[in-house]
PDB file of N, CA and C in Angstrom:
ATOM      1  N   UNK A   1     141.683  37.814  32.132  1.00 48.00           N
ATOM      2  CA  UNK A   1     140.961  38.930  32.024  1.00 48.00           C
ATOM      3  C   UNK A   1     139.374  38.285  32.428  1.00 48.00           C
ATOM      4  N   UNK A   2     139.293  37.005  32.593  1.00 53.00           N
ATOM      5  CA  UNK A   2     137.305  36.403  32.356  1.00 53.00           C
ATOM      6  C   UNK A   2     137.637  36.437  34.216  1.00 53.00           C
ATOM      7  N   UNK A   3     138.728  36.027  34.934  1.00 52.00           N
ATOM      8  CA  UNK A   3     138.564  35.427  36.050  1.00 52.00           C
ATOM      9  C   UNK A   3     138.552  37.339  37.124  1.00 52.00           C
ATOM     10  N   UNK A   4     139.141  38.083  36.185  1.00 55.00           N
ATOM     11  CA  UNK A   4     139.558  38.964  37.257  1.00 55.00           C
ATOM     12  C   UNK A   4     137.728  39.863  37.225  1.00 55.00           C
ATOM     13  N   UNK A   5     137.688  40.252  38.707  1.00 58.00           N
ATOM     14  CA  UNK A   5     136.425  41.162  38.625  1.00 58.00           C
ATOM     15  C   UNK A   5     136.507  43.181  38.555  1.00 58.00           C
ATOM     16  N   UNK A   6     135.008  43.314  37.790  1.00 59.00           N
ATOM     17  CA  UNK A   6     135.035  44.835  37.600  1.00 59.00           C
ATOM     18  C   UNK A   6     135.837  45.853  38.663  1.00 59.00           C
ATOM     19  N   UNK A   7     136.404  46.544  38.406  1.00 64.00           N
ATOM     20  CA  UNK A   7     136.756  47.616  39.718  1.00 64.00           C
ATOM     21  C   UNK A   7     135.466  49.022  39.677  1.00 64.00           C
ATOM     22  N   UNK A   8     135.157  48.901  40.580  1.00 65.00           N
ATOM     23  CA  UNK A   8     133.901  50.144  40.512  1.00 65.00           C
ATOM     24  C   UNK A   8     134.635  51.302  41.050  1.00 65.00           C
ATOM     25  N   UNK A   9     134.218  52.265  40.818  1.00 62.00           N
ATOM     26  CA  UNK A   9     134.467  53.706  41.451  1.00 62.00           C
ATOM     27  C   UNK A   9     134.716  54.421  40.021  1.00 62.00           C
ATOM     28  N   UNK A  10     135.439  55.572  40.827  1.00 56.00           N
ATOM     29  CA  UNK A  10     136.478  56.452  39.758  1.00 56.00           C
ATOM     30  C   UNK A  10     138.359  56.151  39.228  1.00 56.00           C
ATOM     31  N   UNK A  11     138.509  55.932  38.444  1.00 71.00           N
ATOM     32  CA  UNK A  11     140.261  55.639  38.973  1.00 71.00           C
ATOM     33  C   UNK A  11     140.788  56.786  39.801  1.00 71.00           C
ATOM     34  N   UNK A  12     140.486  58.306  39.608  1.00 78.00           N
ATOM     35  CA  UNK A  12     140.788  58.851  40.036  1.00 78.00           C
ATOM     36  C   UNK A  12     140.073  59.564  41.102  1.00 78.00           C
ATOM     37  N   UNK A  13     140.470  60.537  42.119  1.00 81.00           N
ATOM     38  CA  UNK A  13     139.869  61.337  43.132  1.00 81.00           C
ATOM     39  C   UNK A  13     138.805  62.156  42.252  1.00 81.00           C
ATOM     40  N   UNK A  14     138.330  62.886  42.762  1.00 83.00           N
ATOM     41  CA  UNK A  14     137.296  64.465  42.181  1.00 83.00           C
ATOM     42  C   UNK A  14     138.029  65.394  42.646  1.00 83.00           C
ATOM     43  N   UNK A  15     137.659  66.464  41.538  1.00 89.00           N
ATOM     44  CA  UNK A  15     138.421  67.726  42.322  1.00 89.00           C
ATOM     45  C   UNK A  15     137.547  67.760  43.007  1.00 89.00           C
ATOM     46  N   UNK A  16     138.041  69.155  44.141  1.00 92.00           N
ATOM     47  CA  UNK A  16     137.200  69.445  45.039  1.00 92.00           C
ATOM     48  C   UNK A  16     136.277  70.355  44.059  1.00 92.00           C
ATOM     49  N   UNK A  17     136.500  70.980  42.714  1.00 94.00           N
ATOM     50  CA  UNK A  17     135.266  71.841  42.493  1.00 94.00           C
ATOM     51  C   UNK A  17     134.135  70.705  42.041  1.00 94.00           C
ATOM     52  N   UNK A  18     134.463  69.608  41.488  1.00 92.00           N
ATOM     53  CA  UNK A  18     133.477  68.508  40.370  1.00 92.00           C
ATOM     54  C   UNK A  18     132.776  67.818  41.818  1.00 92.00           C
ATOM     55  N   UNK A  19     133.689  67.616  43.293  1.00 92.00           N
ATOM     56  CA  UNK A  19     133.153  67.499  44.741  1.00 92.00           C
ATOM     57  C   UNK A  19     131.940  68.841  44.799  1.00 92.00           C
ATOM     58  N   UNK A  20     132.159  69.718  45.140  1.00 94.00           N
ATOM     59  CA  UNK A  20     131.397  70.797  45.292  1.00 94.00           C
ATOM     60  C   UNK A  20     130.054  70.577  44.713  1.00 94.00           C
ATOM     61  N   UNK A  21     130.187  70.613  43.133  1.00 91.00           N
ATOM     62  CA  UNK A  21     129.208  70.779  42.325  1.00 91.00           C
ATOM     63  C   UNK A  21     128.235  69.436  42.615  1.00 91.00           C
ATOM     64  N   UNK A  22     128.642  68.161  42.836  1.00 91.00           N
ATOM     65  CA  UNK A  22     127.681  67.444  43.277  1.00 91.00           C
ATOM     66  C   UNK A  22     127.168  67.678  44.488  1.00 91.00           C
ATOM     67  N   UNK A  23     127.958  67.985  45.261  1.00 93.00           N
ATOM     68  CA  UNK A  23     127.415  68.070  46.615  1.00 93.00           C
ATOM     69  C   UNK A  23     126.075  69.261  46.630  1.00 93.00           C
ATOM     70  N   UNK A  24     126.370  70.134  45.644  1.00 91.00           N
ATOM     71  CA  UNK A  24     125.001  71.042  45.668  1.00 91.00           C
ATOM     72  C   UNK A  24     123.954  70.333  44.503  1.00 91.00           C
ATOM     73  N   UNK A  25     124.281  69.082  44.155  1.00 89.00           N
ATOM     74  CA  UNK A  25     123.246  69.065  43.194  1.00 89.00           C
ATOM     75  C   UNK A  25     121.981  68.174  43.706  1.00 89.00           C
ATOM     76  N   UNK A  26     123.249  67.083  44.787  1.00 92.00           N
ATOM     77  CA  UNK A  26     122.711  66.381  46.078  1.00 92.00           C
ATOM     78  C   UNK A  26     121.558  67.417  46.924  1.00 92.00           C
ATOM     79  N   UNK A  27     122.349  67.875  47.407  1.00 93.00           N
ATOM     80  CA  UNK A  27     121.264  69.270  48.545  1.00 93.00           C
ATOM     81  C   UNK A  27     120.183  70.193  47.654  1.00 93.00           C
ATOM     82  N   UNK A  28     119.770  69.954  46.492  1.00 91.00           N
ATOM     83  CA  UNK A  28     119.144  70.552  45.902  1.00 91.00           C
ATOM     84  C   UNK A  28     117.102  69.593  45.725  1.00 91.00           C
ATOM     85  N   UNK A  29     116.299  70.034  45.562  1.00 92.00           N
ATOM     86  CA  UNK A  29     115.136  69.248  45.387  1.00 92.00           C
ATOM     87  C   UNK A  29     114.915  68.446  44.090  1.00 92.00           C
ATOM     88  N   UNK A  30     114.419  67.703  43.079  1.00 87.00           N
ATOM     89  CA  UNK A  30     114.709  67.228  42.424  1.00 87.00           C
ATOM     90  C   UNK A  30     114.182  68.020  41.527  1.00 87.00           C
ATOM     91  N   UNK A  31     112.725  68.505  41.929  1.00 87.00           N
ATOM     92  CA  UNK A  31     112.119  70.119  40.662  1.00 87.00           C
ATOM     93  C   UNK A  31     113.118  71.344  40.559  1.00 87.00           C
ATOM     94  N   UNK A  32     114.250  71.491  41.225  1.00 88.00           N
ATOM     95  CA  UNK A  32     115.147  72.599  40.988  1.00 88.00           C
ATOM     96  C   UNK A  32     116.167  71.717  40.064  1.00 88.00           C
ATOM     97  N   UNK A  33     116.287  71.365  39.808  1.00 84.00           N
ATOM     98  CA  UNK A  33     117.562  70.381  38.524  1.00 84.00           C
ATOM     99  C   UNK A  33     116.968  70.594  37.261  1.00 84.00           C
ATOM    100  N   UNK A  34     118.147  71.260  36.895  1.00 84.00           N
ATOM    101  CA  UNK A  34     117.019  71.549  34.913  1.00 84.00           C
ATOM    102  C   UNK A  34     117.868  70.512  34.364  1.00 84.00           C
ATOM    103  N   UNK A  35     117.201  70.247  33.853  1.00 84.00           N
ATOM    104  CA  UNK A  35     117.206  68.876  33.002  1.00 84.00           C
ATOM    105  C   UNK A  35     116.577  68.991  31.685  1.00 84.00           C
ATOM    106  N   UNK A  36     116.395  70.245  31.175  1.00 86.00           N
ATOM    107  CA  UNK A  36     115.688  70.463  29.618  1.00 86.00           C
ATOM    108  C   UNK A  36     116.686  70.752  28.331  1.00 86.00           C
ATOM    109  N   UNK A  37     117.928  70.156  29.310  1.00 88.00           N
ATOM    110  CA  UNK A  37     119.062  70.065  28.170  1.00 88.00           C
ATOM    111  C   UNK A  37     119.085  68.227  27.927  1.00 88.00           C
ATOM    112  N   UNK A  38     118.463  67.708  28.432  1.00 87.00           N
ATOM    113  CA  UNK A  38     118.295  66.083  28.461  1.00 87.00           C
ATOM    114  C   UNK A  38     117.438  65.504  27.330  1.00 87.00           C
ATOM    115  N   UNK A  39     117.872  65.404  26.006  1.00 86.00           N
ATOM    116  CA  UNK A  39     116.656  63.996  25.174  1.00 86.00           C
ATOM    117  C   UNK A  39     115.953  63.607  26.467  1.00 86.00           C
ATOM    118  N   UNK A  40     114.256  63.449  26.209  1.00 85.00           N
ATOM    119  CA  UNK A  40     113.914  62.374  26.559  1.00 85.00           C
ATOM    120  C   UNK A  40     113.971  60.795  25.647  1.00 85.00           C
ATOM    121  N   UNK A  41     114.092  60.444  26.396  1.00 81.00           N
ATOM    122  CA  UNK A  41     114.624  58.928  25.985  1.00 81.00           C
ATOM    123  C   UNK A  41     113.172  57.865  25.931  1.00 81.00           C
ATOM    124  N   UNK A  42     112.662  58.054  24.490  1.00 85.00           N
ATOM    125  CA  UNK A  42     111.206  57.330  24.718  1.00 85.00           C
ATOM    126  C   UNK A  42     111.402  55.546  24.370  1.00 85.00           C
ATOM    127  N   UNK A  43     112.033  55.710  23.665  1.00 88.00           N
ATOM    128  CA  UNK A  43     112.132  54.185  22.624  1.00 88.00           C
ATOM    129  C   UNK A  43     113.015  53.056  23.344  1.00 88.00           C
ATOM    130  N   UNK A  44     112.899  52.308  24.309  1.00 84.00           N
ATOM    131  CA  UNK A  44     113.732  51.372  25.053  1.00 84.00           C
ATOM    132  C   UNK A  44     114.025  49.767  24.698  1.00 84.00           C
ATOM    133  N   UNK A  45     113.676  50.027  23.361  1.00 89.00           N
ATOM    134  CA  UNK A  45     113.203  48.375  22.993  1.00 89.00           C
ATOM    135  C   UNK A  45     114.490  48.254  22.406  1.00 89.00           C
ATOM    136  N   UNK A  46     115.636  48.793  22.488  1.00 87.00           N
ATOM    137  CA  UNK A  46     117.071  47.871  22.194  1.00 87.00           C
ATOM    138  C   UNK A  46     117.720  48.596  23.404  1.00 87.00           C
ATOM    139  N   UNK A  47     117.529  48.604  24.908  1.00 85.00           N
ATOM    140  CA  UNK A  47     118.317  48.834  25.361  1.00 85.00           C
ATOM    141  C   UNK A  47     118.548  47.105  26.079  1.00 85.00           C
ATOM    142  N   UNK A  48     119.525  47.189  26.543  1.00 84.00           N
ATOM    143  CA  UNK A  48     120.494  46.333  27.178  1.00 84.00           C
ATOM    144  C   UNK A  48     120.909  45.936  28.851  1.00 84.00           C
ATOM    145  N   UNK A  49     120.699  45.416  29.732  1.00 81.00           N
ATOM    146  CA  UNK A  49     120.688  45.055  31.265  1.00 81.00           C
ATOM    147  C   UNK A  49     122.138  44.872  31.310  1.00 81.00           C
ATOM    148  N   UNK A  50     123.198  45.370  31.897  1.00 81.00           N
ATOM    149  CA  UNK A  50     124.383  45.013  32.093  1.00 81.00           C
ATOM    150  C   UNK A  50     125.277  44.355  31.521  1.00 81.00           C
ATOM    151  N   UNK A  51     125.397  44.697  30.121  1.00 83.00           N
ATOM    152  CA  UNK A  51     125.803  43.869  28.853  1.00 83.00           C
ATOM    153  C   UNK A  51     128.011  43.815  29.374  1.00 83.00           C
ATOM    154  N   UNK A  52     128.452  44.853  29.859  1.00 84.00           N
ATOM    155  CA  UNK A  52     129.393  44.517  30.414  1.00 84.00           C
ATOM    156  C   UNK A  52     129.591  43.132  31.883  1.00 84.00           C
ATOM    157  N   UNK A  53     128.235  43.203  32.310  1.00 81.00           N
ATOM    158  CA  UNK A  53     128.630  42.359  33.940  1.00 81.00           C
ATOM    159  C   UNK A  53     128.895  41.075  33.390  1.00 81.00           C
ATOM    160  N   UNK A  54     130.060  40.109  33.782  1.00 82.00           N
ATOM    161  CA  UNK A  54     129.434  38.769  33.320  1.00 82.00           C
ATOM    162  C   UNK A  54     130.200  38.211  35.029  1.00 82.00           C
ATOM    163  N   UNK A  55     129.045  37.719  36.185  1.00 84.00           N
ATOM    164  CA  UNK A  55     129.724  36.840  37.238  1.00 84.00           C
ATOM    165  C   UNK A  55     130.653  36.031  37.222  1.00 84.00           C
ATOM    166  N   UNK A  56     131.396  36.094  38.250  1.00 87.00           N
ATOM    167  CA  UNK A  56     132.493  34.585  37.890  1.00 87.00           C
ATOM    168  C   UNK A  56     132.059  33.661  38.697  1.00 87.00           C
ATOM    169  N   UNK A  57     131.663  32.530  37.728  1.00 89.00           N
ATOM    170  CA  UNK A  57     131.257  31.691  38.299  1.00 89.00           C
ATOM    171  C   UNK A  57     131.704  30.081  38.409  1.00 89.00           C
ATOM    172  N   UNK A  58     132.124  29.331  39.577  1.00 91.00           N
ATOM    173  CA  UNK A  58     133.036  28.719  39.743  1.00 91.00           C
ATOM    174  C   UNK A  58     132.110  27.024  39.804  1.00 91.00           C
ATOM    175  N   UNK A  59     133.095  26.108  39.104  1.00 92.00           N
ATOM    176  CA  UNK A  59     131.970  24.985  39.354  1.00 92.00           C
ATOM    177  C   UNK A  59     132.298  24.262  41.262  1.00 92.00           C
ATOM    178  N   UNK A  60     130.986  23.374  41.673  1.00 91.00           N
ATOM    179  CA  UNK A  60     131.216  23.349  42.665  1.00 91.00           C
ATOM    180  C   UNK A  60     130.783  22.343  43.126  1.00 91.00           C
ATOM    181  N   UNK A  61     131.656  21.466  44.052  1.00 92.00           N
ATOM    182  CA  UNK A  61     130.890  19.740  44.108  1.00 92.00           C
ATOM    183  C   UNK A  61     130.370  19.877  45.972  1.00 92.00           C
ATOM    184  N   UNK A  62     129.265  19.371  46.153  1.00 91.00           N
ATOM    185  CA  UNK A  62     128.571  19.281  47.506  1.00 91.00           C
ATOM    186  C   UNK A  62     127.896  17.745  47.279  1.00 91.00           C
ATOM    187  N   UNK A  63     127.857  17.511  48.687  1.00 94.00           N
ATOM    188  CA  UNK A  63     127.895  16.021  49.319  1.00 94.00           C
ATOM    189  C   UNK A  63     126.662  16.963  50.366  1.00 94.00           C
ATOM    190  N   UNK A  64     125.650  16.345  50.266  1.00 93.00           N
ATOM    191  CA  UNK A  64     124.460  16.402  51.141  1.00 93.00           C
ATOM    192  C   UNK A  64     123.253  14.867  51.760  1.00 93.00           C
ATOM    193  N   UNK A  65     123.118  14.889  52.681  1.00 94.00           N
ATOM    194  CA  UNK A  65     122.636  13.789  53.263  1.00 94.00           C
ATOM    195  C   UNK A  65     121.454  13.506  52.593  1.00 94.00           C
ATOM    196  N   UNK A  66     120.918  12.840  52.390  1.00 94.00           N
ATOM    197  CA  UNK A  66     119.849  11.863  51.936  1.00 94.00           C
ATOM    198  C   UNK A  66     118.557  13.327  52.023  1.00 94.00           C
ATOM    199  N   UNK A  67     118.313  13.179  53.749  1.00 93.00           N
ATOM    200  CA  UNK A  67     117.050  13.783  53.882  1.00 93.00           C
ATOM    201  C   UNK A  67     116.894  15.028  53.412  1.00 93.00           C
ATOM    202  N   UNK A  68     118.443  16.054  53.951  1.00 91.00           N
ATOM    203  CA  UNK A  68     117.901  17.401  53.258  1.00 91.00           C
ATOM    204  C   UNK A  68     117.820  17.683  51.588  1.00 91.00           C
ATOM    205  N   UNK A  69     118.554  16.450  50.572  1.00 88.00           N
ATOM    206  CA  UNK A  69     118.058  16.482  49.460  1.00 88.00           C
ATOM    207  C   UNK A  69     116.461  16.313  49.486  1.00 88.00           C
ATOM    208  N   UNK A  70     115.758  15.526  50.100  1.00 89.00           N
ATOM    209  CA  UNK A  70     114.328  15.465  49.889  1.00 89.00           C
ATOM    210  C   UNK A  70     113.410  16.537  50.514  1.00 89.00           C
ATOM    211  N   UNK A  71     113.905  17.387  51.260  1.00 88.00           N
ATOM    212  CA  UNK A  71     113.347  18.568  51.832  1.00 88.00           C
ATOM    213  C   UNK A  71     113.511  19.195  51.042  1.00 88.00           C
ATOM    214  N   UNK A  72     114.708  19.692  49.630  1.00 84.00           N
ATOM    215  CA  UNK A  72     114.777  20.846  48.935  1.00 84.00           C
ATOM    216  C   UNK A  72     113.359  20.584  47.726  1.00 84.00           C
ATOM    217  N   UNK A  73     113.820  19.263  47.073  1.00 85.00           N
ATOM    218  CA  UNK A  73     112.611  18.465  46.187  1.00 85.00           C
ATOM    219  C   UNK A  73     111.549  19.103  46.924  1.00 85.00           C
ATOM    220  N   UNK A  74     111.209  18.257  48.102  1.00 87.00           N
ATOM    221  CA  UNK A  74     109.279  19.500  48.038  1.00 87.00           C
ATOM    222  C   UNK A  74     109.899  20.782  48.118  1.00 87.00           C
ATOM    223  N   UNK A  75     110.030  21.472  48.531  1.00 86.00           N
ATOM    224  CA  UNK A  75     110.269  22.686  48.493  1.00 86.00           C
ATOM    225  C   UNK A  75     109.704  23.597  46.860  1.00 86.00           C
ATOM    226  N   UNK A  76     110.380  21.968  46.093  1.00 79.00           N
ATOM    227  CA  UNK A  76     110.358  22.344  44.520  1.00 79.00           C
ATOM    228  C   UNK A  76     111.409  22.833  43.908  1.00 79.00           C
ATOM    229  N   UNK A  77     112.412  23.020  44.587  1.00 53.00           N
ATOM    230  CA  UNK A  77     114.723  23.007  43.801  1.00 53.00           C
ATOM    231  C   UNK A  77     114.423  21.713  43.073  1.00 53.00           C
ATOM    232  N   UNK A  78     114.948  21.947  42.180  1.00 60.00           N
ATOM    233  CA  UNK A  78     115.573  20.728  40.972  1.00 60.00           C
ATOM    234  C   UNK A  78     116.833  20.805  41.151  1.00 60.00           C
ATOM    235  N   UNK A  79     117.179  19.796  42.410  1.00 54.00           N
ATOM    236  CA  UNK A  79     118.524  18.895  43.285  1.00 54.00           C
ATOM    237  C   UNK A  79     118.824  17.664  42.468  1.00 54.00           C
ATOM    238  N   UNK A  80     119.406  17.090  41.983  1.00 61.00           N
ATOM    239  CA  UNK A  80     119.677  16.168  41.325  1.00 61.00           C
ATOM    240  C   UNK A  80     120.812  15.407  42.050  1.00 61.00           C
ATOM    241  N   UNK A  81     120.615  14.473  42.451  1.00 58.00           N
ATOM    242  CA  UNK A  81     121.930  13.773  43.327  1.00 58.00           C
ATOM    243  C   UNK A  81     123.166  13.388  41.973  1.00 58.00           C
ATOM    244  N   UNK A  82     124.149  13.385  41.949  1.00 56.00           N
ATOM    245  CA  UNK A  82     124.766  13.187  40.896  1.00 56.00           C
ATOM    246  C   UNK A  82     125.199  11.588  41.129  1.00 56.00           C
TER     247      UNK A  82
END
């Protein structure tokens, strides 16, 4: 499961009624959208960004000419030849 990418989007297409409602909301200016039922969020101290997203990482070996490595090191990049 680690090597699989996360699927994005909805598993099923939207119903025509739901799509019409979303289109109507998208056409409204933000000042007219009723958000009174939404409680305000005031404490973000326990918020976690992207807890389920883990990008797939693969090892890579790359051989570069010495002058290219020197150029990167002059730019401040930490590249160490193996």
